[in-house]
């Protein structure tokens, strides 16, 4: 039986699900022992792989992190990461980014 690389397993999982998954959820479902930061690095490569192998028909999208206290959305993110506190209200109740693969029509 052929074993898939971690990035291929992430792609397979995201293609099978019909909703957004956080880094924590991806780690738990796949049963892997890595930190969220490391998974975010893999997701950057996954995004490029999906785009390239699908000929631009699929892409990895990120639901942006949001403060649960005041609703502030971290719109200026260039890379996936989990902010530690809200710049507006200082709350540490931050909804983490979540990821999904969407297919262009």
mmCIF file of N, CA and C in Angstrom:
data_model
loop_
_atom_site.group_PDB
_atom_site.id
_atom_site.type_symbol
_atom_site.label_atom_id
_atom_site.label_comp_id
_atom_site.label_asym_id
_atom_site.label_seq_id
_atom_site.Cartn_x
_atom_site.Cartn_y
_atom_site.Cartn_z
ATOM 1 N N UNK A 1 0.844 -1.189 0.000
ATOM 2 C CA UNK A 1 0.000 0.000 0.000
ATOM 3 C C UNK A 1 0.886 1.247 0.000
ATOM 4 N N UNK A 2 0.558 2.167 -0.849
ATOM 5 C CA UNK A 2 1.334 3.398 -0.967
ATOM 6 C C UNK A 2 0.934 4.365 0.147
ATOM 7 N N UNK A 3 1.929 4.923 0.816
ATOM 8 C CA UNK A 3 1.624 5.902 1.856
ATOM 9 C C UNK A 3 1.757 7.297 1.272
ATOM 10 N N UNK A 4 0.828 8.148 1.618
ATOM 11 C CA UNK A 4 0.829 9.515 1.117
ATOM 12 C C UNK A 4 1.689 10.403 2.002
ATOM 13 N N UNK A 5 2.275 11.420 1.389
ATOM 14 C CA UNK A 5 3.017 12.400 2.172
ATOM 15 C C UNK A 5 2.024 13.198 3.010
ATOM 16 N N UNK A 6 2.525 13.894 3.997
ATOM 17 C CA UNK A 6 1.647 14.688 4.858
ATOM 18 C C UNK A 6 0.866 15.705 4.036
ATOM 19 N N UNK A 7 1.530 16.377 3.112
ATOM 20 C CA UNK A 7 0.833 17.393 2.307
ATOM 21 C C UNK A 7 -0.248 16.769 1.439
ATOM 22 N N UNK A 8 0.008 15.595 0.888
ATOM 23 C CA UNK A 8 -1.014 14.902 0.093
ATOM 24 C C UNK A 8 -2.192 14.486 0.982
ATOM 25 N N UNK A 9 -1.902 14.084 2.213
ATOM 26 C CA UNK A 9 -2.970 13.721 3.155
ATOM 27 C C UNK A 9 -3.820 14.944 3.495
ATOM 28 N N UNK A 10 -3.182 16.105 3.653
ATOM 29 C CA UNK A 10 -3.912 17.349 3.935
ATOM 30 C C UNK A 10 -4.814 17.686 2.757
ATOM 31 N N UNK A 11 -4.272 17.593 1.541
ATOM 32 C CA UNK A 11 -5.061 17.884 0.340
ATOM 33 C C UNK A 11 -6.252 16.937 0.253
ATOM 34 N N UNK A 12 -6.019 15.664 0.461
ATOM 35 C CA UNK A 12 -7.090 14.672 0.397
ATOM 36 C C UNK A 12 -8.186 14.974 1.421
ATOM 37 N N UNK A 13 -7.789 15.298 2.635
ATOM 38 C CA UNK A 13 -8.760 15.630 3.683
ATOM 39 C C UNK A 13 -9.586 16.855 3.300
ATOM 40 N N UNK A 14 -8.923 17.910 2.842
ATOM 41 C CA UNK A 14 -9.639 19.142 2.505
ATOM 42 C C UNK A 14 -10.556 18.958 1.302
ATOM 43 N N UNK A 15 -10.187 18.087 0.373
ATOM 44 C CA UNK A 15 -11.055 17.818 -0.779
ATOM 45 C C UNK A 15 -12.295 17.025 -0.364
ATOM 46 N N UNK A 16 -12.162 16.193 0.655
ATOM 47 C CA UNK A 16 -13.287 15.351 1.096
ATOM 48 C C UNK A 16 -14.305 16.111 1.939
ATOM 49 N N UNK A 17 -13.866 17.160 2.613
ATOM 50 C CA UNK A 17 -14.782 17.871 3.508
ATOM 51 C C UNK A 17 -15.519 18.973 2.766
ATOM 52 N N UNK A 18 -16.711 19.269 3.232
ATOM 53 C CA UNK A 18 -17.513 20.314 2.595
ATOM 54 C C UNK A 18 -17.599 21.571 3.459
ATOM 55 N N UNK A 19 -16.710 21.675 4.446
ATOM 56 C CA UNK A 19 -16.700 22.856 5.307
ATOM 57 C C UNK A 19 -15.253 23.220 5.656
ATOM 58 N N UNK A 20 -15.090 24.373 6.255
ATOM 59 C CA UNK A 20 -13.761 24.848 6.631
ATOM 60 C C UNK A 20 -13.243 24.078 7.843
ATOM 61 N N UNK A 21 -11.936 23.826 7.860
ATOM 62 C CA UNK A 21 -11.285 23.156 8.987
ATOM 63 C C UNK A 21 -10.164 24.030 9.526
ATOM 64 N N UNK A 22 -10.056 24.104 10.844
ATOM 65 C CA UNK A 22 -8.951 24.834 11.467
ATOM 66 C C UNK A 22 -7.711 23.942 11.460
ATOM 67 N N UNK A 23 -6.561 24.540 11.732
ATOM 68 C CA UNK A 23 -5.317 23.770 11.809
ATOM 69 C C UNK A 23 -5.440 22.688 12.878
ATOM 70 N N UNK A 24 -6.019 23.033 14.012
ATOM 71 C CA UNK A 24 -6.193 22.069 15.102
ATOM 72 C C UNK A 24 -7.040 20.878 14.646
ATOM 73 N N UNK A 25 -8.118 21.154 13.911
ATOM 74 C CA UNK A 25 -8.981 20.079 13.427
ATOM 75 C C UNK A 25 -8.242 19.183 12.433
ATOM 76 N N UNK A 26 -7.468 19.783 11.544
ATOM 77 C CA UNK A 26 -6.694 19.006 10.566
ATOM 78 C C UNK A 26 -5.717 18.088 11.292
ATOM 79 N N UNK A 27 -5.021 18.629 12.279
ATOM 80 C CA UNK A 27 -4.050 17.845 13.051
ATOM 81 C C UNK A 27 -4.739 16.673 13.750
ATOM 82 N N UNK A 28 -5.887 16.926 14.367
ATOM 83 C CA UNK A 28 -6.614 15.858 15.085
ATOM 84 C C UNK A 28 -7.151 14.793 14.144
ATOM 85 N N UNK A 29 -7.758 15.217 13.039
ATOM 86 C CA UNK A 29 -8.343 14.250 12.103
ATOM 87 C C UNK A 29 -7.262 13.362 11.493
ATOM 88 N N UNK A 30 -6.135 13.960 11.119
ATOM 89 C CA UNK A 30 -5.054 13.181 10.510
ATOM 90 C C UNK A 30 -4.230 12.411 11.538
ATOM 91 N N UNK A 31 -4.392 12.748 12.812
ATOM 92 C CA UNK A 31 -3.663 12.052 13.863
ATOM 93 C C UNK A 31 -2.162 12.277 13.806
ATOM 94 N N UNK A 32 -1.772 13.501 13.497
ATOM 95 C CA UNK A 32 -0.344 13.822 13.389
ATOM 96 C C UNK A 32 0.114 14.604 14.610
ATOM 97 N N UNK A 33 1.399 14.547 14.882
ATOM 98 C CA UNK A 33 1.959 15.186 16.068
ATOM 99 C C UNK A 33 2.865 16.342 15.649
ATOM 100 N N UNK A 34 2.235 17.453 15.242
ATOM 101 C CA UNK A 34 2.988 18.654 14.881
ATOM 102 C C UNK A 34 2.294 19.867 15.491
ATOM 103 N N UNK A 35 3.003 20.969 15.578
ATOM 104 C CA UNK A 35 2.441 22.220 16.085
ATOM 105 C C UNK A 35 1.659 22.918 14.974
ATOM 106 N N UNK A 36 0.725 23.769 15.368
ATOM 107 C CA UNK A 36 -0.063 24.519 14.389
ATOM 108 C C UNK A 36 0.839 25.316 13.456
ATOM 109 N N UNK A 37 1.878 25.932 14.021
ATOM 110 C CA UNK A 37 2.798 26.730 13.199
ATOM 111 C C UNK A 37 3.378 25.915 12.049
ATOM 112 N N UNK A 38 3.743 24.682 12.346
ATOM 113 C CA UNK A 38 4.314 23.810 11.320
ATOM 114 C C UNK A 38 3.267 23.463 10.261
ATOM 115 N N UNK A 39 2.027 23.249 10.696
ATOM 116 C CA UNK A 39 0.965 22.953 9.736
ATOM 117 C C UNK A 39 0.726 24.150 8.820
ATOM 118 N N UNK A 40 0.790 25.366 9.365
ATOM 119 C CA UNK A 40 0.614 26.555 8.530
ATOM 120 C C UNK A 40 1.669 26.607 7.429
ATOM 121 N N UNK A 41 2.897 26.190 7.734
ATOM 122 C CA UNK A 41 3.953 26.130 6.711
ATOM 123 C C UNK A 41 3.580 25.127 5.623
ATOM 124 N N UNK A 42 3.071 23.972 6.022
ATOM 125 C CA UNK A 42 2.636 22.973 5.042
ATOM 126 C C UNK A 42 1.493 23.518 4.188
ATOM 127 N N UNK A 43 0.578 24.263 4.803
ATOM 128 C CA UNK A 43 -0.569 24.790 4.061
ATOM 129 C C UNK A 43 -0.145 25.779 2.981
ATOM 130 N N UNK A 44 0.936 26.521 3.207
ATOM 131 C CA UNK A 44 1.444 27.424 2.161
ATOM 132 C C UNK A 44 1.842 26.620 0.926
ATOM 133 N N UNK A 45 2.503 25.496 1.132
ATOM 134 C CA UNK A 45 2.920 24.643 0.015
ATOM 135 C C UNK A 45 1.724 23.930 -0.607
ATOM 136 N N UNK A 46 0.785 23.531 0.228
ATOM 137 C CA UNK A 46 -0.433 22.887 -0.259
ATOM 138 C C UNK A 46 -1.174 23.823 -1.212
ATOM 139 N N UNK A 47 -1.249 25.096 -0.872
ATOM 140 C CA UNK A 47 -1.940 26.074 -1.725
ATOM 141 C C UNK A 47 -1.312 26.121 -3.114
ATOM 142 N N UNK A 48 0.016 26.150 -3.166
ATOM 143 C CA UNK A 48 0.705 26.191 -4.467
ATOM 144 C C UNK A 48 0.494 24.893 -5.244
ATOM 145 N N UNK A 49 0.561 23.772 -4.550
ATOM 146 C CA UNK A 49 0.387 22.473 -5.204
ATOM 147 C C UNK A 49 -1.013 22.341 -5.794
ATOM 148 N N UNK A 50 -2.018 22.721 -5.030
ATOM 149 C CA UNK A 50 -3.405 22.625 -5.504
ATOM 150 C C UNK A 50 -3.599 23.477 -6.748
ATOM 151 N N UNK A 51 -3.108 24.690 -6.709
ATOM 152 C CA UNK A 51 -3.258 25.609 -7.843
ATOM 153 C C UNK A 51 -2.574 25.028 -9.083
ATOM 154 N N UNK A 52 -1.351 24.546 -8.899
ATOM 155 C CA UNK A 52 -0.562 24.042 -10.022
ATOM 156 C C UNK A 52 -1.165 22.759 -10.602
ATOM 157 N N UNK A 53 -1.506 21.799 -9.765
ATOM 158 C CA UNK A 53 -1.993 20.512 -10.265
ATOM 159 C C UNK A 53 -3.408 20.581 -10.836
ATOM 160 N N UNK A 54 -4.179 21.572 -10.434
ATOM 161 C CA UNK A 54 -5.550 21.693 -10.954
ATOM 162 C C UNK A 54 -5.623 22.640 -12.146
ATOM 163 N N UNK A 55 -4.504 23.199 -12.531
ATOM 164 C CA UNK A 55 -4.514 24.158 -13.638
ATOM 165 C C UNK A 55 -5.266 25.427 -13.291
ATOM 166 N N UNK A 56 -5.287 25.776 -12.028
ATOM 167 C CA UNK A 56 -5.963 26.991 -11.583
ATOM 168 C C UNK A 56 -7.447 26.823 -11.316
ATOM 169 N N UNK A 57 -7.961 25.600 -11.423
ATOM 170 C CA UNK A 57 -9.396 25.369 -11.192
ATOM 171 C C UNK A 57 -9.742 25.198 -9.720
ATOM 172 N N UNK A 58 -8.751 24.869 -8.908
ATOM 173 C CA UNK A 58 -8.976 24.735 -7.468
ATOM 174 C C UNK A 58 -8.017 25.657 -6.734
ATOM 175 N N UNK A 59 -8.455 26.085 -5.543
ATOM 176 C CA UNK A 59 -7.539 26.870 -4.716
ATOM 177 C C UNK A 59 -7.883 26.678 -3.246
ATOM 178 N N UNK A 60 -6.847 26.864 -2.439
ATOM 179 C CA UNK A 60 -7.013 26.796 -0.992
ATOM 180 C C UNK A 60 -7.444 28.174 -0.519
ATOM 181 N N UNK A 61 -8.538 28.232 0.198
ATOM 182 C CA UNK A 61 -9.006 29.511 0.736
ATOM 183 C C UNK A 61 -8.947 29.468 2.258
ATOM 184 N N UNK A 62 -8.736 30.639 2.825
ATOM 185 C CA UNK A 62 -8.623 30.755 4.278
ATOM 186 C C UNK A 62 -9.732 31.661 4.794
ATOM 187 N N UNK A 63 -10.505 31.162 5.747
ATOM 188 C CA UNK A 63 -11.451 32.009 6.473
ATOM 189 C C UNK A 63 -10.613 32.733 7.521
ATOM 190 N N UNK A 64 -10.646 34.038 7.486
ATOM 191 C CA UNK A 64 -9.766 34.848 8.320
ATOM 192 C C UNK A 64 -10.082 34.728 9.806
ATOM 193 N N UNK A 65 -9.044 34.852 10.647
ATOM 194 C CA UNK A 65 -9.267 34.844 12.096
ATOM 195 C C UNK A 65 -10.130 36.037 12.507
ATOM 196 N N UNK A 66 -10.903 35.850 13.587
ATOM 197 C CA UNK A 66 -11.824 36.887 14.039
ATOM 198 C C UNK A 66 -11.854 36.902 15.555
ATOM 199 N N UNK A 67 -11.946 38.095 16.113
ATOM 200 C CA UNK A 67 -12.055 38.245 17.563
ATOM 201 C C UNK A 67 -13.479 37.879 17.979
ATOM 202 N N UNK A 68 -13.594 37.000 18.946
ATOM 203 C CA UNK A 68 -14.914 36.586 19.425
ATOM 204 C C UNK A 68 -15.553 37.635 20.332
ATOM 205 N N UNK A 69 -14.753 38.554 20.849
ATOM 206 C CA UNK A 69 -15.291 39.580 21.749
ATOM 207 C C UNK A 69 -15.877 40.763 20.992
ATOM 208 N N UNK A 70 -15.111 41.329 20.064
ATOM 209 C CA UNK A 70 -15.571 42.547 19.386
ATOM 210 C C UNK A 70 -15.865 42.347 17.901
ATOM 211 N N UNK A 71 -15.522 41.183 17.349
ATOM 212 C CA UNK A 71 -15.815 40.911 15.946
ATOM 213 C C UNK A 71 -14.755 41.381 14.966
ATOM 214 N N UNK A 72 -13.642 41.913 15.457
ATOM 215 C CA UNK A 72 -12.570 42.381 14.576
ATOM 216 C C UNK A 72 -12.078 41.222 13.705
ATOM 217 N N UNK A 73 -11.952 41.476 12.387
ATOM 218 C CA UNK A 73 -11.458 40.467 11.452
ATOM 219 C C UNK A 73 -10.046 40.857 11.027
ATOM 220 N N UNK A 74 -9.134 39.920 11.105
ATOM 221 C CA UNK A 74 -7.730 40.147 10.750
ATOM 222 C C UNK A 74 -7.580 40.069 9.229
ATOM 223 N N UNK A 75 -7.920 41.160 8.546
ATOM 224 C CA UNK A 75 -7.939 41.161 7.085
ATOM 225 C C UNK A 75 -6.578 41.378 6.451
ATOM 226 N N UNK A 76 -5.591 41.800 7.219
ATOM 227 C CA UNK A 76 -4.290 42.121 6.629
ATOM 228 C C UNK A 76 -3.303 40.953 6.650
ATOM 229 N N UNK A 77 -3.780 39.739 6.826
ATOM 230 C CA UNK A 77 -2.890 38.577 6.861
ATOM 231 C C UNK A 77 -2.413 38.227 5.459
ATOM 232 N N UNK A 78 -1.111 38.067 5.309
ATOM 233 C CA UNK A 78 -0.556 37.615 4.037
ATOM 234 C C UNK A 78 -0.257 36.123 4.074
ATOM 235 N N UNK A 79 -0.057 35.589 5.270
ATOM 236 C CA UNK A 79 0.228 34.173 5.450
ATOM 237 C C UNK A 79 -0.657 33.640 6.573
ATOM 238 N N UNK A 80 -0.950 32.340 6.532
ATOM 239 C CA UNK A 80 -1.781 31.785 7.609
ATOM 240 C C UNK A 80 -1.043 31.770 8.940
ATOM 241 N N UNK A 81 -1.693 32.245 9.976
ATOM 242 C CA UNK A 81 -1.179 32.175 11.341
ATOM 243 C C UNK A 81 -2.318 32.484 12.287
ATOM 244 N N UNK A 82 -2.125 32.150 13.546
ATOM 245 C CA UNK A 82 -3.152 32.376 14.560
ATOM 246 C C UNK A 82 -2.724 33.550 15.435
ATOM 247 N N UNK A 83 -3.399 34.694 15.312
ATOM 248 C CA UNK A 83 -3.062 35.848 16.158
ATOM 249 C C UNK A 83 -3.292 35.526 17.632
ATOM 250 N N UNK A 84 -2.492 36.142 18.490
ATOM 251 C CA UNK A 84 -2.614 35.849 19.920
ATOM 252 C C UNK A 84 -3.615 36.754 20.627
ATOM 253 N N UNK A 85 -3.754 38.002 20.148
ATOM 254 C CA UNK A 85 -4.750 38.876 20.770
ATOM 255 C C UNK A 85 -5.245 39.917 19.778
ATOM 256 N N UNK A 86 -6.403 40.456 20.073
ATOM 257 C CA UNK A 86 -7.059 41.424 19.198
ATOM 258 C C UNK A 86 -6.408 42.799 19.348
ATOM 259 N N UNK A 87 -6.062 43.444 18.229
ATOM 260 C CA UNK A 87 -5.476 44.776 18.326
ATOM 261 C C UNK A 87 -6.497 45.846 18.720
ATOM 262 N N UNK A 88 -7.779 45.564 18.536
ATOM 263 C CA UNK A 88 -8.808 46.547 18.858
ATOM 264 C C UNK A 88 -9.181 46.518 20.340
ATOM 265 N N UNK A 89 -9.502 45.334 20.867
ATOM 266 C CA UNK A 89 -9.998 45.263 22.250
ATOM 267 C C UNK A 89 -9.044 44.545 23.208
ATOM 268 N N UNK A 90 -8.003 43.905 22.678
ATOM 269 C CA UNK A 90 -7.033 43.223 23.525
ATOM 270 C C UNK A 90 -7.445 41.828 23.974
ATOM 271 N N UNK A 91 -8.598 41.373 23.538
ATOM 272 C CA UNK A 91 -9.081 40.049 23.931
ATOM 273 C C UNK A 91 -8.193 38.955 23.340
ATOM 274 N N UNK A 92 -8.091 37.865 24.062
ATOM 275 C CA UNK A 92 -7.342 36.703 23.568
ATOM 276 C C UNK A 92 -8.293 35.619 23.033
ATOM 277 N N UNK A 93 -9.579 35.940 22.957
ATOM 278 C CA UNK A 93 -10.570 35.006 22.418
ATOM 279 C C UNK A 93 -10.628 35.165 20.900
ATOM 280 N N UNK A 94 -9.700 34.529 20.219
ATOM 281 C CA UNK A 94 -9.579 34.671 18.772
ATOM 282 C C UNK A 94 -10.015 33.377 18.094
ATOM 283 N N UNK A 95 -10.954 33.501 17.162
ATOM 284 C CA UNK A 95 -11.358 32.359 16.347
ATOM 285 C C UNK A 95 -10.247 32.129 15.326
ATOM 286 N N UNK A 96 -9.650 30.950 15.285
ATOM 287 C CA UNK A 96 -8.493 30.724 14.412
ATOM 288 C C UNK A 96 -8.878 30.685 12.934
ATOM 289 N N UNK A 97 -7.892 30.859 12.053
ATOM 290 C CA UNK A 97 -8.189 30.739 10.625
ATOM 291 C C UNK A 97 -8.621 29.309 10.310
ATOM 292 N N UNK A 98 -9.412 29.167 9.272
ATOM 293 C CA UNK A 98 -9.868 27.844 8.843
ATOM 294 C C UNK A 98 -9.682 27.750 7.332
ATOM 295 N N UNK A 99 -9.580 26.529 6.832
ATOM 296 C CA UNK A 99 -9.174 26.317 5.446
ATOM 297 C C UNK A 99 -10.108 25.353 4.729
ATOM 298 N N UNK A 100 -10.242 25.582 3.421
ATOM 299 C CA UNK A 100 -11.033 24.698 2.569
ATOM 300 C C UNK A 100 -10.498 24.813 1.151
ATOM 301 N N UNK A 101 -10.774 23.802 0.351
ATOM 302 C CA UNK A 101 -10.429 23.851 -1.066
ATOM 303 C C UNK A 101 -11.716 24.134 -1.818
ATOM 304 N N UNK A 102 -11.672 25.149 -2.674
ATOM 305 C CA UNK A 102 -12.841 25.447 -3.499
ATOM 306 C C UNK A 102 -12.484 25.221 -4.961
ATOM 307 N N UNK A 103 -13.471 24.833 -5.714
ATOM 308 C CA UNK A 103 -13.297 24.583 -7.145
ATOM 309 C C UNK A 103 -13.952 25.722 -7.901
ATOM 310 N N UNK A 104 -13.178 26.337 -8.792
ATOM 311 C CA UNK A 104 -13.702 27.427 -9.620
ATOM 312 C C UNK A 104 -14.647 26.843 -10.664
ATOM 313 N N UNK A 105 -15.646 27.599 -11.021
ATOM 314 C CA UNK A 105 -16.624 27.120 -12.015
ATOM 315 C C UNK A 105 -16.199 27.462 -13.406
#
